Coordinates of C-alpha atoms and ligand atoms in Angstrom, one line a residue:
M1 CA 24.7 29.2 -16.7
V2 CA 22.4 29.5 -13.7
V3 CA 20.0 26.5 -13.7
Q4 CA 16.6 26.8 -11.9
E5 CA 14.0 24.1 -11.4
K6 CA 11.2 24.6 -14.0
I7 CA 8.0 22.5 -13.4
I8 CA 5.1 22.7 -15.8
K9 CA 2.0 20.3 -15.4
N10 CA 3.9 18.1 -12.9
V11 CA 6.8 17.7 -15.3
C12 CA 10.3 19.2 -14.6
L13 CA 11.8 20.6 -17.7
T14 CA 15.3 21.2 -16.4
A15 CA 18.1 19.3 -14.6
H16 CA 20.9 20.5 -12.4
P17 CA 24.3 18.9 -13.4
L18 CA 25.8 19.2 -9.8
G19 CA 22.5 18.0 -8.2
C20 CA 22.4 15.0 -10.4
R21 CA 25.9 14.2 -9.3
E22 CA 24.7 14.4 -5.7
Y23 CA 21.8 12.1 -6.5
V24 CA 24.0 9.4 -7.9
K25 CA 26.6 9.8 -5.1
K26 CA 24.0 9.4 -2.4
E27 CA 22.8 6.1 -4.0
I28 CA 26.4 4.9 -4.2
D29 CA 26.9 5.9 -0.5
F30 CA 23.9 3.9 0.6
V31 CA 25.2 0.8 -1.2
K32 CA 28.6 1.1 0.3
K33 CA 27.3 1.5 3.8
A34 CA 24.8 -1.4 3.3
K35 CA 27.5 -3.6 1.9
K36 CA 29.4 -3.1 5.2
G37 CA 26.2 -3.9 7.3
D38 CA 25.7 -0.3 8.4
M39 CA 22.1 0.1 6.9
G40 CA 20.2 -2.2 9.3
E41 CA 18.8 -5.7 9.3
L42 CA 16.9 -5.4 6.0
Y43 CA 20.0 -4.5 4.0
Q44 CA 22.4 -7.3 4.7
P45 CA 26.1 -7.1 3.7
I46 CA 26.9 -8.5 0.3
S47 CA 30.2 -9.8 -1.0
E48 CA 31.7 -9.1 -4.4
Q49 CA 31.1 -11.4 -7.3
K50 CA 32.4 -10.6 -10.7
K51 CA 29.5 -10.8 -13.1
N52 CA 28.5 -9.0 -16.3
V53 CA 25.3 -7.1 -16.1
L54 CA 23.3 -5.4 -18.9
V55 CA 20.8 -2.7 -17.7
L56 CA 18.2 -1.5 -20.2
G57 CA 16.8 1.8 -19.0
C58 CA 19.9 2.5 -16.8
S59 CA 19.9 6.3 -16.4
T60 CA 17.2 7.0 -13.7
G61 CA 14.8 5.4 -11.3
Y62 CA 14.9 1.6 -10.8
G63 CA 17.3 1.0 -13.6
L64 CA 19.9 3.5 -12.3
S65 CA 19.6 1.9 -8.8
S66 CA 20.0 -1.6 -10.3
R67 CA 23.2 -0.5 -12.1
I68 CA 24.5 1.2 -8.9
V69 CA 23.9 -1.9 -6.7
S70 CA 25.5 -4.1 -9.4
A71 CA 28.6 -1.9 -9.9
F72 CA 29.3 -0.4 -6.5
G73 CA 27.9 -3.3 -4.4
F74 CA 29.0 -6.4 -6.2
K75 CA 31.8 -4.8 -8.3
N76 CA 30.1 -6.1 -11.5
N77 CA 30.9 -4.9 -15.0
T78 CA 27.9 -3.1 -16.4
I79 CA 26.7 -2.0 -19.8
G80 CA 23.8 0.5 -19.6
V81 CA 21.4 1.6 -22.3
S82 CA 19.2 4.6 -22.0
F83 CA 17.6 7.3 -24.2
E84 CA 18.6 10.7 -22.8
R85 CA 18.8 14.3 -24.0
A86 CA 22.3 15.9 -24.2
P87 CA 22.6 19.6 -23.3
N88 CA 21.9 21.9 -26.2
G89 CA 22.9 25.6 -26.0
K90 CA 20.9 27.0 -23.1
R91 CA 18.9 23.9 -22.6
T92 CA 20.1 21.5 -19.9
A93 CA 20.4 17.8 -20.5
S94 CA 17.9 15.4 -19.1
P95 CA 18.7 14.2 -15.6
G96 CA 19.6 10.7 -16.9
W97 CA 22.2 12.2 -19.2
Y98 CA 24.1 13.7 -16.2
N99 CA 23.5 10.6 -14.1
N100 CA 25.1 8.4 -16.8
K101 CA 28.2 10.7 -17.0
V102 CA 28.6 10.7 -13.2
F103 CA 28.1 6.9 -13.0
D104 CA 30.8 6.2 -15.6
E105 CA 33.2 8.7 -14.0
L106 CA 32.8 7.3 -10.5
A107 CA 32.9 3.6 -11.7
E108 CA 36.2 4.4 -13.6
K109 CA 37.7 5.9 -10.4
E110 CA 37.2 2.6 -8.7
N111 CA 38.3 0.5 -11.7
I112 CA 34.9 -0.9 -12.3
Y113 CA 34.1 -1.5 -16.0
S114 CA 31.2 0.5 -17.3
K115 CA 30.0 1.6 -20.8
T116 CA 26.9 3.5 -21.4
L117 CA 25.1 3.7 -24.8
N118 CA 22.6 6.5 -25.5
G119 CA 19.9 5.6 -28.0
D120 CA 16.6 3.8 -28.7
A121 CA 16.6 0.4 -26.9
F122 CA 13.6 -0.6 -29.0
S123 CA 15.6 -0.5 -32.2
S124 CA 17.5 -3.3 -33.9
E125 CA 20.4 -1.0 -34.3
M126 CA 20.9 -0.6 -30.5
K127 CA 20.6 -4.4 -30.0
K128 CA 23.3 -4.9 -32.5
E129 CA 25.5 -2.2 -30.9
V130 CA 25.1 -3.9 -27.5
V131 CA 25.9 -7.3 -28.9
D132 CA 29.0 -6.0 -30.6
L133 CA 30.1 -4.3 -27.3
I134 CA 29.5 -7.5 -25.2
K135 CA 31.5 -9.6 -27.7
K136 CA 34.3 -7.0 -27.7
D137 CA 34.6 -6.3 -24.0
L138 CA 32.8 -8.9 -21.8
G139 CA 32.1 -12.1 -23.8
K140 CA 28.8 -13.0 -22.1
I141 CA 26.2 -11.4 -19.8
D142 CA 25.0 -13.0 -16.5
L143 CA 22.2 -10.6 -15.7
V144 CA 19.8 -8.5 -17.9
I145 CA 17.7 -5.9 -16.1
Y146 CA 14.8 -4.6 -18.2
S147 CA 13.8 -1.2 -16.7
V148 CA 12.7 0.8 -19.8
A149 CA 9.7 3.1 -19.3
S150 CA 8.7 5.0 -22.3
P151 CA 5.6 6.7 -23.7
M152 CA 6.3 5.5 -27.3
R153 CA 8.0 2.8 -29.3
I154 CA 8.9 2.6 -33.0
D155 CA 8.5 -1.0 -34.2
P156 CA 11.9 -2.1 -35.3
V157 CA 10.5 -4.0 -38.3
T158 CA 7.6 -2.0 -39.7
K159 CA 8.9 1.4 -38.3
E160 CA 5.3 2.2 -37.2
T161 CA 5.2 4.4 -34.1
Y162 CA 3.1 3.2 -31.2
K163 CA 2.1 5.5 -28.3
S164 CA 1.1 4.4 -24.9
V165 CA -1.9 6.0 -23.1
L166 CA -2.9 6.3 -19.4
K167 CA -6.5 5.4 -19.6
T168 CA -9.0 3.0 -18.0
T169 CA -10.1 -0.2 -19.8
K170 CA -13.5 -0.3 -18.2
A171 CA -15.9 2.6 -17.6
E172 CA -14.7 6.2 -17.3
Y173 CA -13.3 6.7 -13.9
T174 CA -13.0 9.8 -11.7
N175 CA -11.0 10.2 -8.5
F176 CA -8.9 12.7 -6.5
N177 CA -5.6 14.0 -7.8
V178 CA -3.3 16.7 -6.5
D179 CA -1.8 19.7 -8.2
L180 CA 1.9 19.5 -7.2
K181 CA 2.3 23.3 -7.5
T182 CA -0.7 24.5 -5.5
E183 CA -1.1 21.3 -3.4
V184 CA -4.8 21.6 -3.9
I185 CA -6.9 18.4 -4.2
N186 CA -8.8 18.3 -7.5
K187 CA -10.6 15.6 -9.4
V188 CA -9.4 13.9 -12.5
S189 CA -11.5 11.9 -14.9
L190 CA -10.0 9.2 -17.1
E191 CA -11.5 8.1 -20.3
K192 CA -12.1 4.5 -21.3
A193 CA -9.4 3.5 -23.8
T194 CA -10.3 2.2 -27.3
E195 CA -9.1 -1.4 -28.0
K196 CA -6.5 0.0 -30.3
Q197 CA -5.1 2.2 -27.5
I198 CA -5.0 -0.8 -25.2
Q199 CA -3.1 -2.8 -27.8
D200 CA -0.7 0.1 -28.5
T201 CA 0.1 0.5 -24.8
I202 CA 0.9 -3.2 -24.7
K203 CA 3.1 -2.8 -27.7
V204 CA 5.1 -0.1 -26.0
M205 CA 5.3 -1.3 -22.4
G206 CA 4.5 -5.0 -22.7
S207 CA 6.9 -7.9 -23.1
E208 CA 7.7 -7.7 -26.8
D209 CA 10.9 -5.7 -26.5
W210 CA 12.1 -7.7 -23.5
K211 CA 11.7 -10.9 -25.6
L212 CA 13.5 -9.4 -28.5
W213 CA 16.5 -8.4 -26.4
I214 CA 16.7 -11.9 -25.0
Q215 CA 16.4 -13.4 -28.5
A216 CA 19.1 -11.1 -29.8
L217 CA 21.5 -12.0 -27.0
L218 CA 20.7 -15.7 -27.3
E219 CA 21.2 -15.7 -31.1
N220 CA 24.5 -14.1 -30.7
D221 CA 25.7 -16.3 -28.0
C222 CA 25.9 -13.4 -25.5
L223 CA 24.3 -15.1 -22.4
N224 CA 26.2 -17.2 -19.9
N225 CA 25.0 -20.4 -18.3
N226 CA 22.8 -19.7 -15.3
C227 CA 22.0 -16.2 -16.6
Q228 CA 19.0 -14.4 -15.2
T229 CA 16.8 -11.6 -16.4
I230 CA 14.4 -9.4 -14.5
A231 CA 11.8 -6.9 -15.7
Y232 CA 10.1 -4.5 -13.3
S233 CA 6.4 -4.3 -12.8
Y234 CA 3.7 -2.7 -10.5
I235 CA 0.4 -3.9 -9.2
G236 CA -0.7 -1.5 -6.5
P237 CA -3.8 -1.4 -4.3
K238 CA -7.5 -1.6 -5.3
L239 CA -7.6 2.2 -4.9
T240 CA -5.5 2.7 -8.0
Y241 CA -6.7 -0.4 -9.9
P242 CA -8.9 1.6 -12.4
I243 CA -5.9 3.8 -13.5
Y244 CA -3.2 1.2 -13.0
R245 CA -3.7 -2.5 -12.8
E246 CA -7.0 -2.4 -14.7
G247 CA -5.9 0.5 -16.8
T248 CA -4.0 0.4 -20.1
I249 CA -0.7 0.4 -18.3
G250 CA -1.8 -2.5 -16.2
R251 CA -2.7 -4.5 -19.3
A252 CA 0.8 -3.9 -20.6
K253 CA 2.3 -5.0 -17.3
K254 CA 0.2 -8.2 -17.4
D255 CA 1.6 -8.9 -20.8
L256 CA 5.1 -8.3 -19.4
E257 CA 4.5 -10.7 -16.6
N258 CA 3.1 -13.3 -19.1
G259 CA 6.3 -12.9 -21.1
V260 CA 8.3 -14.6 -18.2
S261 CA 7.3 -18.1 -19.1
F262 CA 8.2 -17.6 -22.8
I263 CA 11.7 -16.2 -21.9
D264 CA 12.1 -19.0 -19.3
E265 CA 11.6 -21.5 -22.0
Q266 CA 14.2 -19.8 -24.2
L267 CA 16.7 -19.7 -21.4
K268 CA 16.2 -23.4 -20.4
K269 CA 19.2 -24.6 -22.4
L270 CA 21.4 -22.3 -20.4
N271 CA 19.8 -23.2 -17.2
G272 CA 18.8 -19.5 -17.1
K273 CA 15.7 -17.9 -15.4
A274 CA 13.5 -15.0 -16.0
Y275 CA 11.7 -13.0 -13.3
V276 CA 9.3 -10.2 -13.0
S277 CA 9.9 -8.1 -9.9
V278 CA 6.8 -6.2 -8.6
N279 CA 8.2 -3.1 -7.1
K280 CA 6.9 -0.4 -4.7
A281 CA 5.3 2.8 -5.9
L282 CA 7.9 5.5 -5.9
V283 CA 8.5 9.0 -7.3
T284 CA 10.2 8.6 -10.6
R285 CA 10.0 10.6 -13.8
A286 CA 7.7 7.9 -15.1
S287 CA 5.3 7.6 -12.1
A288 CA 4.9 11.4 -11.5
V289 CA 2.9 11.8 -14.7
I290 CA 0.3 9.1 -13.9
P291 CA -2.9 10.7 -12.6
I292 CA -4.0 9.9 -9.1
V293 CA -0.6 8.1 -8.4
P294 CA 1.3 11.1 -7.0
L295 CA -1.5 11.6 -4.5
Y296 CA -1.5 8.0 -3.5
I297 CA 2.3 8.1 -3.2
A298 CA 2.1 11.1 -0.9
L299 CA -0.3 9.3 1.4
L300 CA 1.6 6.0 1.1
Y301 CA 4.9 7.7 2.0
K302 CA 3.5 9.1 5.3
V303 CA 2.1 5.7 6.4
M304 CA 5.2 3.7 5.4
K305 CA 7.5 6.2 7.2
D306 CA 5.3 6.1 10.3
N307 CA 5.7 2.3 10.2
N308 CA 9.5 2.4 9.4
V309 CA 9.2 0.6 6.2
H310 CA 9.6 3.4 3.7
E311 CA 12.1 2.7 0.9
N312 CA 13.4 4.5 -2.2
C313 CA 14.6 2.8 -5.4
I314 CA 18.1 2.1 -4.0
E315 CA 16.8 0.3 -0.9
Q316 CA 14.3 -1.6 -3.0
V317 CA 16.9 -2.8 -5.5
Y318 CA 19.4 -3.5 -2.8
R319 CA 16.9 -5.8 -1.1
L320 CA 16.2 -7.4 -4.5
F321 CA 19.9 -8.2 -5.1
S322 CA 20.8 -9.1 -1.5
D323 CA 17.8 -11.1 -0.4
K324 CA 14.9 -11.8 -2.9
L325 CA 17.0 -12.9 -5.9
P326 CA 19.7 -15.0 -4.2
N327 CA 17.1 -16.8 -2.1
S328 CA 14.6 -17.1 -4.9
K329 CA 11.9 -15.5 -2.8
V330 CA 8.8 -15.5 -5.1
D331 CA 5.0 -15.4 -4.7
E332 CA 2.6 -18.2 -5.8
K333 CA 2.8 -16.9 -9.4
G334 CA 6.6 -16.9 -9.4
R335 CA 6.9 -13.1 -9.1
I336 CA 9.4 -11.3 -6.8
R337 CA 7.5 -9.0 -4.5
L338 CA 9.4 -5.9 -3.5
D339 CA 6.0 -4.3 -2.9
D340 CA 5.6 -6.6 0.1
F341 CA 5.6 -3.7 2.6
E342 CA 3.5 -1.4 0.5
M343 CA 0.8 -4.1 0.2
R344 CA 0.6 -5.0 3.8
D345 CA -3.0 -4.9 5.1
D346 CA -2.3 -2.5 7.9
I347 CA -0.4 -0.1 5.5
Q348 CA -3.2 -0.1 2.9
C349 CA -5.9 0.2 5.6
E350 CA -4.2 3.4 6.8
V351 CA -3.8 4.8 3.3
E352 CA -7.5 4.2 2.6
K353 CA -8.4 6.0 5.9
L354 CA -6.5 9.0 4.8
W355 CA -8.0 8.9 1.3
K356 CA -11.5 9.0 2.8
T357 CA -10.6 12.4 4.4
L358 CA -9.8 14.1 1.1
I359 CA -12.0 17.0 0.0
E360 CA -12.0 18.5 -3.5
G361 CA -10.8 22.1 -3.6
E362 CA -9.0 22.0 -0.3
K363 CA -5.2 22.0 0.2
L364 CA -3.8 18.6 0.9
G365 CA -3.5 18.4 4.7
V366 CA -2.7 14.7 5.2
G367 CA 0.1 12.5 3.9
D368 CA 3.6 13.5 3.0
L369 CA 3.4 15.6 -0.1
Q370 CA 6.6 17.5 0.9
S371 CA 8.7 14.3 0.6
F372 CA 7.1 13.5 -2.7
K373 CA 8.0 17.0 -4.0
R374 CA 11.5 16.9 -2.5
D375 CA 12.2 13.5 -4.0
Y376 CA 10.9 14.7 -7.3
S377 CA 13.2 17.7 -7.1
H378 CA 16.1 15.5 -6.2
L379 CA 15.5 13.3 -9.3
H380 CA 16.3 16.4 -11.3
G381 CA 19.2 17.5 -9.2
F382 CA 17.3 20.3 -7.2
G383 CA 16.6 20.8 -3.6
Y384 CA 20.0 19.8 -2.2
K385 CA 21.1 22.0 0.7
N386 CA 24.8 21.8 -0.1
I387 CA 24.4 23.1 -3.6
D388 CA 24.3 26.9 -4.3
Y389 CA 21.7 27.1 -7.1
S390 CA 22.5 30.8 -7.7
K391 CA 25.9 29.8 -9.1
D392 CA 26.8 29.3 -12.7
V393 CA 27.3 25.7 -13.8
D394 CA 28.8 24.1 -16.9
L395 CA 25.8 22.3 -18.7
E396 CA 28.2 19.9 -20.2
R397 CA 29.9 18.7 -17.0
P398 CA 28.0 17.4 -14.0
Ligands
LIG401 P1 12.2 6.1 -15.2 O1 11.5 7.0 -16.0 O2 13.0 6.6 -14.1 O3 13.4 5.3 -16.1 C1 13.0 4.9 -17.4 C2 14.3 4.5 -18.1 O4 14.0 4.0 -19.4 C3 15.3 5.7 -18.3 O5 16.6 5.2 -18.1 C4 15.1 6.0 -19.7 O6 16.2 6.7 -20.4 C5 14.9 4.7 -20.4 N1 14.2 4.8 -21.6 C6 13.0 5.3 -22.0 N2 12.8 5.1 -23.3 C7 13.9 4.5 -23.8 C8 14.2 4.0 -25.1 N3 13.4 4.1 -26.1 N4 15.5 3.4 -25.3 C9 16.3 3.3 -24.2 N5 15.9 3.6 -22.9 C10 14.8 4.3 -22.8 O7 11.2 5.0 -14.8 P2 11.0 4.0 -13.5 O8 9.9 4.5 -12.8 O9 12.4 3.6 -12.9 O10 10.5 2.7 -14.3 C11 11.3 1.6 -14.7 C12 10.5 0.3 -14.6 O11 10.1 0.1 -13.3 C13 9.2 0.4 -15.5 O12 9.0 -0.9 -16.0 C14 8.1 0.7 -14.4 O13 6.8 0.3 -14.7 C15 8.7 -0.1 -13.3 N6 8.1 0.3 -11.9 C16 8.1 1.6 -11.5 C17 7.5 2.0 -10.3 C18 7.5 3.4 -9.9 O14 6.6 3.6 -8.9 N7 8.2 4.3 -10.4 C19 7.0 0.9 -9.5 C20 7.1 -0.4 -9.9 C21 7.6 -0.7 -11.1

């Protein structure tokens, strides 16, 4: 079947199997080059160290990059969990489904252990399945990456469904947004969330499930001495505070960050450690649907590129694993800051200057929306020059 990119309301509904292969291969190539010292000063060579890594939310974005750096950088054994859609008749799979297949295939070629489980990470059944697999194949885990981003969660005990919302927690808020199709600047207003919506968003994206995972792994003796766990968070600049840091999602992220001390306490007997890593704003399937954020990212990309500090997920995670984590580089609150370049005063000052030039109804003339769009296409396997998108592809085989 010929697969074309189909975007509706900033959401891409299709994925190209061969393009997803390209995406995964490019991330692996980066890691291999960086490992040899070919990617510059920021990305120092790393040496192999046999460890067992569990990546929750492994199929796209930060989770996929975490798995790739672990496996193809350190030659670690990885178990990945994600919730992806398989192809169905004429419907393509979700990109993560293809990414997982390619990852497993390329890992096998290099004799690197990898097993990928597709299902709901929030469920008790998935936790049991992972525990059984660890016991059967790996014994114990040294590093748990928590990179799940989901709009909903079914409570594993009550079976009640919780939905997260993207709203403010203070007054209604209006600011600029961009239509990715027409590239015209418009305005978006965000309602104030109800207390229930805030609590529901915390239930979905807060620390509860991360804690449950660590609990399940501990109870079943699946964690090694000196094990570590990292969950990913975002803070961002004042400009996006009303929608992000001070919005419903920010409240969930604060809860996630507060979960660190609880998990740390649980891991003490193993001399283990929990971290939150605050990462840079990047185009991923999760971030593209947050109002205002794509416009901010488009401006940020331009400024960061002009200053030679732009990074994608793979560069971010490589820096996490090669520098921040081994050298325990944390801020005054104990958080790893991969958003260090994004939050630099000179970078934010330039972004603010660009933001002030925006005019509603005009086509976006500043920033780097083309990179945002290209990266978004790449996430779904589109926009690669070496792929002939007019050719038939097998939807089952990336
Ligand atoms: P993403 O959408 O690319 O990845 C989300 C992952 O979660 C996918 O692997 C998906 O399959 C998995 N997932 C979703 N629901 C699941 C479920 N029920 N069970 C199992 N797996 C499930 O998202 P991302 O942007 O890489 O986000 C990952 C983390 O990084 C999030 O915590 C996010 O807040 C954080 N983060 C993102 C950014 C950004 O700009 N994208 C910045 C900083 C931090």
